[in-house]
Tab-separated table of C-alpha atoms in Angstrom:
chain	number	residue	atom	x	y	z
Z	1	MET	CA	-0.008	-0.188	-0.460
Z	2	GLU	CA	1.022	3.515	-0.874
Z	3	SER	CA	0.177	7.119	0.509
Z	4	ARG	CA	0.639	10.456	0.064
Z	5	ASN	CA	-0.539	13.201	2.027
Z	6	LEU	CA	-0.574	16.840	0.559
Z	7	PRO	CA	-2.371	20.344	0.328
Z	8	VAL	CA	-4.745	20.739	-2.087
Z	9	PRO	CA	-3.735	23.755	-4.178
Z	10	GLN	CA	-5.858	26.493	-4.751
Z	11	GLY	CA	-5.198	25.667	-8.859
Z	12	LEU	CA	-7.611	22.521	-8.117
Z	13	ALA	CA	-10.134	24.168	-6.264
Z	14	GLY	CA	-13.885	22.787	-7.416
Z	15	GLU	CA	-12.215	19.987	-9.196
Z	16	ARG	CA	-13.475	16.591	-9.188
Z	17	VAL	CA	-11.487	13.985	-7.001
Z	18	ASP	CA	-10.606	11.510	-9.863
Z	19	ALA	CA	-9.271	14.668	-11.937
Z	20	ALA	CA	-7.264	16.557	-9.534
Z	21	LEU	CA	-5.427	12.860	-8.561
Z	22	ALA	CA	-4.889	12.475	-12.196
Z	23	ARG	CA	-2.759	16.259	-12.353
Z	24	LEU	CA	-1.525	15.279	-8.926
Z	25	LEU	CA	-0.262	12.214	-8.350
Z	26	GLY	CA	0.004	11.036	-12.263
Z	27	PHE	CA	-2.681	8.585	-12.054
Z	28	SER	CA	-4.923	7.763	-14.969
Z	29	ARG	CA	-8.939	9.262	-14.340
Z	30	THR	CA	-10.055	5.560	-14.415
Z	31	PHE	CA	-7.070	4.521	-11.757
Z	32	ALA	CA	-8.022	7.649	-9.778
Z	33	ALA	CA	-11.861	6.588	-10.033
Z	34	GLU	CA	-10.883	3.234	-8.434
Z	35	VAL	CA	-9.030	4.947	-5.720
Z	36	ALA	CA	-11.782	7.357	-5.120
Z	37	GLU	CA	-14.063	4.632	-4.778
Z	38	ALA	CA	-12.463	2.102	-2.815
Z	39	GLY	CA	-11.887	4.849	0.254
Z	40	GLY	CA	-8.974	5.865	-0.335
Z	41	VAL	CA	-8.815	9.520	-0.584
Z	42	VAL	CA	-9.693	11.673	2.390
Z	43	VAL	CA	-9.944	15.268	3.106
Z	44	ASP	CA	-9.611	17.024	6.630
Z	45	GLY	CA	-10.951	13.254	7.741
Z	46	VAL	CA	-13.621	12.943	5.745
Z	47	THR	CA	-13.650	9.936	2.592
Z	48	LEU	CA	-14.542	11.582	-0.918
Z	49	GLY	CA	-16.027	9.751	-3.994
Z	50	LYS	CA	-14.613	10.228	-7.582
Z	51	SER	CA	-17.180	12.983	-8.066
Z	52	ASP	CA	-16.765	15.201	-5.160
Z	53	ARG	CA	-15.104	18.497	-5.617
Z	54	LEU	CA	-11.908	19.389	-3.796
Z	55	ARG	CA	-11.514	22.930	-1.513
Z	56	ALA	CA	-8.373	24.621	-2.010
Z	57	ASP	CA	-6.251	24.488	0.978
Z	58	SER	CA	-7.696	21.632	2.358
Z	59	TRP	CA	-5.620	18.711	3.144
Z	60	LEU	CA	-5.490	15.419	1.022
Z	61	GLU	CA	-4.848	12.297	2.162
Z	62	VAL	CA	-4.262	9.159	-0.708
Z	63	SER	CA	-3.929	5.711	0.150
Z	64	TRP	CA	-4.077	3.111	-3.061
Z	65	GLN	CA	-2.481	-0.409	-4.346
Z	66	PRO	CA	-0.400	0.009	-6.520
Z	67	LYS	CA	-1.523	-2.001	-10.189
Z	68	GLU	CA	1.657	-4.067	-11.756
Z	69	ALA	CA	2.369	-2.807	-15.096
Z	70	PRO	CA	1.211	-4.861	-17.756
Z	71	SER	CA	5.035	-6.301	-19.066
Z	72	ILE	CA	5.001	-5.592	-23.376
Z	73	VAL	CA	5.320	-9.186	-24.916
Z	74	PRO	CA	6.726	-9.507	-28.044
Z	75	ILE	CA	4.273	-10.937	-30.742
Z	76	LYS	CA	4.154	-11.116	-34.480
Z	77	VAL	CA	1.128	-9.342	-36.189
Z	78	PRO	CA	1.368	-9.918	-39.760
Z	79	GLU	CA	-1.395	-7.111	-40.386
Z	80	LEU	CA	0.202	-4.241	-39.180
Z	81	THR	CA	2.567	-2.575	-41.786
Z	82	ILE	CA	5.628	-0.614	-41.631
Z	83	VAL	CA	4.802	2.633	-43.456
Z	84	HIS	CA	8.054	4.343	-42.930
Z	85	ASP	CA	11.146	3.717	-40.272
Z	86	ASP	CA	13.946	5.575	-39.444
Z	87	ASP	CA	16.282	6.206	-36.393
Z	88	ASP	CA	13.842	8.409	-35.081
Z	89	ILE	CA	10.312	7.153	-36.067
Z	90	VAL	CA	8.018	4.184	-37.176
Z	91	VAL	CA	4.986	4.607	-39.125
Z	92	ILE	CA	2.579	2.514	-38.827
Z	93	ASP	CA	-0.714	0.796	-40.425
Z	94	LYS	CA	-2.175	-0.406	-37.168
Z	95	PRO	CA	-4.899	-3.358	-38.420
Z	96	VAL	CA	-8.257	-3.248	-35.901
Z	97	GLY	CA	-8.163	-5.355	-32.479
Z	98	VAL	CA	-4.813	-3.892	-31.870
Z	99	ALA	CA	-4.515	-1.601	-28.818
Z	100	ALA	CA	-1.435	0.958	-29.007
Z	101	HIS	CA	0.367	-0.149	-25.479
Z	102	PRO	CA	-0.399	-2.632	-22.940
Z	103	SER	CA	-2.881	-2.246	-19.622
Z	104	VAL	CA	-4.680	-3.210	-17.130
Z	105	GLY	CA	-7.888	-5.761	-18.223
Z	106	TRP	CA	-6.371	-6.007	-22.249
Z	107	THR	CA	-5.123	-9.031	-23.036
Z	108	GLY	CA	-5.121	-8.717	-26.625
Z	109	PRO	CA	-2.071	-7.905	-29.263
Z	110	THR	CA	-0.668	-4.340	-28.739
Z	111	VAL	CA	1.226	-2.067	-31.159
Z	112	LEU	CA	4.550	-1.742	-28.768
Z	113	GLY	CA	4.256	-6.122	-28.453
Z	114	ALA	CA	4.069	-6.086	-32.712
Z	115	LEU	CA	7.293	-3.900	-32.576
Z	116	ALA	CA	9.134	-5.566	-30.451
Z	117	GLY	CA	8.511	-9.235	-32.339
Z	118	ALA	CA	9.754	-7.684	-35.436
Z	119	GLY	CA	13.101	-6.682	-33.770
Z	120	PHE	CA	12.376	-2.447	-33.238
Z	121	ARG	CA	13.722	-0.688	-30.515
Z	122	VAL	CA	11.343	2.367	-29.293
Z	123	SER	CA	11.831	5.393	-27.004
Z	124	THR	CA	12.236	4.481	-23.358
Z	125	SER	CA	10.615	7.400	-22.259
Z	126	GLY	CA	7.293	7.918	-20.729
Z	127	ALA	CA	5.605	5.458	-18.191
Z	128	SER	CA	7.798	1.715	-19.053
Z	129	GLU	CA	4.155	0.016	-20.390
Z	130	ARG	CA	3.943	2.774	-22.902
Z	131	ALA	CA	7.279	3.848	-23.999
Z	132	GLY	CA	7.610	5.568	-27.655
Z	133	ILE	CA	3.995	6.022	-27.760
Z	134	VAL	CA	2.922	9.401	-28.257
Z	135	HIS	CA	-0.636	8.913	-29.491
Z	136	ARG	CA	-3.337	6.345	-29.736
Z	137	LEU	CA	-5.941	4.833	-31.891
Z	138	ASP	CA	-8.409	3.052	-30.675
Z	139	ALA	CA	-8.155	-1.196	-30.268
Z	140	GLY	CA	-11.458	-1.077	-32.836
Z	141	THR	CA	-9.762	1.887	-34.893
Z	142	SER	CA	-7.690	1.291	-37.697
Z	143	GLY	CA	-4.706	3.612	-39.097
Z	144	LEU	CA	-1.874	5.110	-39.269
Z	145	MET	CA	0.218	6.129	-36.134
Z	146	VAL	CA	3.519	7.333	-35.245
Z	147	VAL	CA	5.789	5.752	-32.369
Z	148	ALA	CA	9.087	7.243	-31.166
Z	149	LYS	CA	12.040	5.348	-31.910
Z	150	SER	CA	14.750	7.904	-29.856
Z	151	GLU	CA	14.272	10.366	-26.905
Z	152	ARG	CA	14.500	13.141	-29.605
Z	153	GLY	CA	11.919	11.654	-31.330
Z	154	TYR	CA	9.650	11.179	-28.109
Z	155	SER	CA	10.003	14.938	-27.216
Z	156	GLU	CA	9.256	16.652	-30.557
Z	157	LEU	CA	6.602	14.630	-31.400
Z	158	LYS	CA	4.826	15.226	-27.639
Z	159	ARG	CA	5.289	18.744	-27.860
Z	160	ALA	CA	3.998	18.685	-31.452
Z	161	PHE	CA	0.609	16.741	-30.248
Z	162	HIS	CA	0.245	18.829	-27.112
Z	163	ASP	CA	0.660	21.814	-29.254
Z	164	ARG	CA	-1.965	20.768	-32.325
Z	165	GLU	CA	0.167	20.901	-35.094
Z	166	VAL	CA	0.284	17.271	-36.252
Z	167	GLU	CA	-2.082	16.736	-38.833
Z	168	LYS	CA	-4.582	13.916	-37.785
Z	169	ILE	CA	-7.057	13.086	-40.992
Z	170	TYR	CA	-9.816	10.203	-40.469
Z	171	HIS	CA	-12.313	9.063	-42.698
Z	172	ALA	CA	-15.592	8.015	-40.960
Z	173	VAL	CA	-18.666	5.993	-41.866
Z	174	VAL	CA	-21.910	7.211	-40.124
Z	175	GLN	CA	-25.874	6.984	-39.874
Z	176	GLY	CA	-27.359	9.156	-41.540
Z	177	HIS	CA	-26.685	12.642	-43.206
Z	178	PRO	CA	-24.902	15.459	-41.219
Z	179	ASP	CA	-26.362	19.215	-41.822
Z	180	PRO	CA	-24.793	21.086	-42.375
Z	181	LEU	CA	-23.060	18.805	-44.771
Z	182	VAL	CA	-19.822	20.268	-43.727
Z	183	GLY	CA	-18.953	21.785	-39.730
Z	184	THR	CA	-17.086	22.231	-36.572
Z	185	ILE	CA	-18.149	20.229	-33.082
Z	186	ASP	CA	-16.862	22.303	-30.418
Z	187	ALA	CA	-18.035	20.424	-27.454
Z	188	PRO	CA	-16.348	19.383	-24.065
Z	189	ILE	CA	-15.614	15.607	-23.790
Z	190	GLY	CA	-15.027	14.231	-20.520
Z	191	ARG	CA	-15.748	10.836	-18.930
Z	192	HIS	CA	-19.562	9.485	-19.432
Z	193	PRO	CA	-22.198	10.501	-15.892
Z	194	GLY	CA	-23.212	7.378	-16.078
Z	195	SER	CA	-20.434	4.848	-16.832
Z	196	SER	CA	-16.176	4.898	-16.695
Z	197	TRP	CA	-15.409	2.981	-19.818
Z	198	LYS	CA	-17.803	5.533	-22.088
Z	199	PHE	CA	-16.685	9.745	-22.964
Z	200	ALA	CA	-19.605	12.067	-23.423
Z	201	VAL	CA	-20.230	15.128	-23.967
Z	202	VAL	CA	-19.881	17.407	-20.845
Z	203	SER	CA	-19.823	20.633	-19.957
Z	204	ASP	CA	-16.639	20.347	-17.601
Z	205	GLY	CA	-15.190	18.380	-19.902
Z	206	LYS	CA	-11.626	19.243	-22.127
Z	207	SER	CA	-12.134	21.045	-24.853
Z	208	SER	CA	-12.567	19.330	-28.293
Z	209	VAL	CA	-12.986	20.221	-31.696
Z	210	THR	CA	-13.889	18.341	-34.705
Z	211	HIS	CA	-13.720	19.072	-38.010
Z	212	TYR	CA	-15.945	17.172	-40.804
Z	213	GLU	CA	-16.483	17.393	-44.686
Z	214	THR	CA	-19.121	15.121	-46.551
Z	215	LEU	CA	-17.662	13.451	-49.001
Z	216	GLU	CA	-20.044	10.751	-50.373
Z	217	ALA	CA	-24.120	10.256	-49.285
Z	218	PHE	CA	-25.605	6.666	-49.301
Z	219	ARG	CA	-29.042	5.039	-48.247
Z	220	GLY	CA	-29.241	6.112	-44.692
Z	221	ALA	CA	-25.412	7.222	-44.219
Z	222	SER	CA	-22.471	9.252	-44.865
Z	223	LEU	CA	-18.506	8.862	-45.328
Z	224	LEU	CA	-16.880	12.175	-43.553
Z	225	GLU	CA	-13.790	13.398	-43.907
Z	226	ILE	CA	-12.848	14.249	-40.283
Z	227	ASN	CA	-9.582	16.139	-39.193
Z	228	LEU	CA	-9.148	16.656	-35.435
Z	229	GLU	CA	-8.454	19.797	-33.697
Z	230	THR	CA	-7.300	18.077	-30.607
Z	231	GLY	CA	-6.690	14.595	-29.653
Z	232	ARG	CA	-10.001	13.210	-27.387
Z	233	THR	CA	-10.291	9.626	-26.272
Z	234	HIS	CA	-13.019	7.982	-28.233
Z	235	GLN	CA	-13.414	11.952	-29.435
Z	236	ILE	CA	-14.565	10.954	-33.477
Z	237	ARG	CA	-17.105	8.519	-31.950
Z	238	VAL	CA	-18.418	10.977	-28.776
Z	239	HIS	CA	-18.812	13.914	-31.173
Z	240	MET	CA	-20.687	12.157	-34.125
Z	241	ALA	CA	-23.265	10.258	-32.044
Z	242	ALA	CA	-23.714	13.675	-29.991
Z	243	GLN	CA	-25.194	14.856	-33.483
Z	244	ARG	CA	-27.043	11.737	-33.536
Z	245	HIS	CA	-24.627	10.978	-36.505
Z	246	PRO	CA	-22.847	7.839	-34.628
Z	247	CYS	CA	-20.448	5.536	-36.716
Z	248	VAL	CA	-21.507	2.092	-38.289
Z	249	GLY	CA	-20.878	-0.362	-36.499
Z	250	ASP	CA	-20.038	1.336	-32.821
Z	251	ALA	CA	-21.712	-0.537	-30.820
Z	252	MET	CA	-20.876	1.597	-27.954
Z	253	TYR	CA	-21.957	4.728	-28.575
Z	254	GLY	CA	-25.361	3.920	-29.950
Z	255	ALA	CA	-25.212	2.655	-33.666
Z	256	ASP	CA	-27.963	0.113	-35.050
Z	257	PRO	CA	-26.882	-2.910	-35.105
Z	258	THR	CA	-28.900	-4.029	-38.012
Z	259	ILE	CA	-27.139	-1.568	-40.539
Z	260	SER	CA	-23.585	-3.176	-39.462
Z	261	ALA	CA	-24.845	-6.424	-39.996
Z	262	ARG	CA	-25.727	-5.521	-43.508
Z	263	LEU	CA	-22.620	-4.183	-44.239
Z	264	GLY	CA	-20.756	-6.911	-42.959
Z	265	LEU	CA	-19.204	-4.524	-40.445
Z	266	THR	CA	-18.150	-6.173	-36.739
Z	267	ARG	CA	-16.409	-2.780	-35.549
Z	268	GLN	CA	-16.879	0.850	-36.245
Z	269	TRP	CA	-16.063	2.232	-39.577
Z	270	LEU	CA	-13.382	4.315	-38.794
Z	271	HIS	CA	-9.955	4.897	-40.027
Z	272	ALA	CA	-6.904	7.111	-39.966
Z	273	LEU	CA	-6.078	7.689	-42.816
Z	274	GLN	CA	-3.638	10.559	-43.132
Z	275	LEU	CA	-0.955	11.820	-40.154
Z	276	GLY	CA	1.809	14.752	-41.383
Z	277	PHE	CA	4.031	16.494	-38.982
Z	278	ARG	CA	7.588	17.991	-38.460
Z	279	HIS	CA	10.236	15.468	-38.661
Z	280	PRO	CA	11.639	15.178	-35.493
Z	281	ALA	CA	15.377	15.207	-36.691
Z	282	THR	CA	15.113	17.319	-40.275
Z	283	GLY	CA	12.078	19.629	-39.600
Z	284	GLU	CA	10.673	18.986	-42.482
Z	285	ARG	CA	6.595	18.300	-42.761
Z	286	VAL	CA	6.047	14.809	-43.907
Z	287	VAL	CA	3.194	13.186	-44.549
Z	288	TYR	CA	1.667	9.551	-45.073
Z	289	ARG	CA	-1.679	8.182	-45.924
Z	290	THR	CA	-2.669	4.500	-46.020
Z	291	THR	CA	-6.054	3.092	-47.984
Z	292	TYR	CA	-8.974	1.368	-46.325
Z	293	PRO	CA	-8.356	-1.704	-44.999
Z	294	GLU	CA	-10.650	-5.312	-46.397
Z	295	ASP	CA	-13.616	-4.889	-44.023
Z	296	LEU	CA	-14.143	-0.879	-44.765
Z	297	GLN	CA	-13.578	-1.150	-48.216
Z	298	HIS	CA	-16.039	-3.783	-48.778
Z	299	ALA	CA	-18.750	-2.114	-46.993
Z	300	LEU	CA	-18.590	1.078	-48.489
Z	301	ASP	CA	-18.240	-0.639	-51.847
Z	302	VAL	CA	-21.936	-2.142	-50.528
Z	303	LEU	CA	-23.103	1.472	-49.751
Z	304	ARG	CA	-21.866	2.495	-53.090
Z	305	ASN	CA	-23.487	-0.553	-54.897
Z	306	GLU	CA	-27.108	0.284	-53.015
């Protein structure tokens, strides 16, 4: 069991307990919520829940049982394609069903495991179970990811993502037809109030901006090109669901299962198509682009034929 006693700084006055612990102690929001739910957060002698708010200048006592970080197991993932490789970065085309890095509760393959299995060495920066990872794609989302191989690559890419200098273009097939056909969704995203493993548009969430353009319209669905200004967890899926246009096949966020069945889909139609940034070594702008995987292309062909 580990514990910390520390004052609540003025800057965290009014923050939720789980959000404050994430900032103060570097916990993930999920783990911070688990600590609070287990009775591990006490302020001035009172045990607080994860959604309680903190008062400045009070005394915070936190106790928790550390979780052992999952190890990186080298594996072979034939479907993972190396798009570009040099001393500083490796750009991959990630298949569906592969997570970015090991995490508690995930037993499937990971990008880091696949790279280790292929003989790649990545940056040692960051937490040991996600070393070299500068951004993530959901396990159910395919497409382009960049992983840092050098410490220079890691620091420069982390800064570029933080400063919103990275171009991230996705294609998504969503239910219905967005109105307007071209637009921007500017709505804060945070933890779903009724589920710790989902996200939602909430008033106290983090600023989240999604730009979209309709490329094709089909019977009951549309193909969108999406440019992310921010990079929140599940951002595209949450924003489109909030507009009542969930990604086709995205059961977690309310997609109609009959549509995905008609298209032969077993996951959300969402693909990270293009990635652009300044190379950490040369400073030159580089752009990488991929194609749709077979299952998404098949679903698109069905829609076009209809």
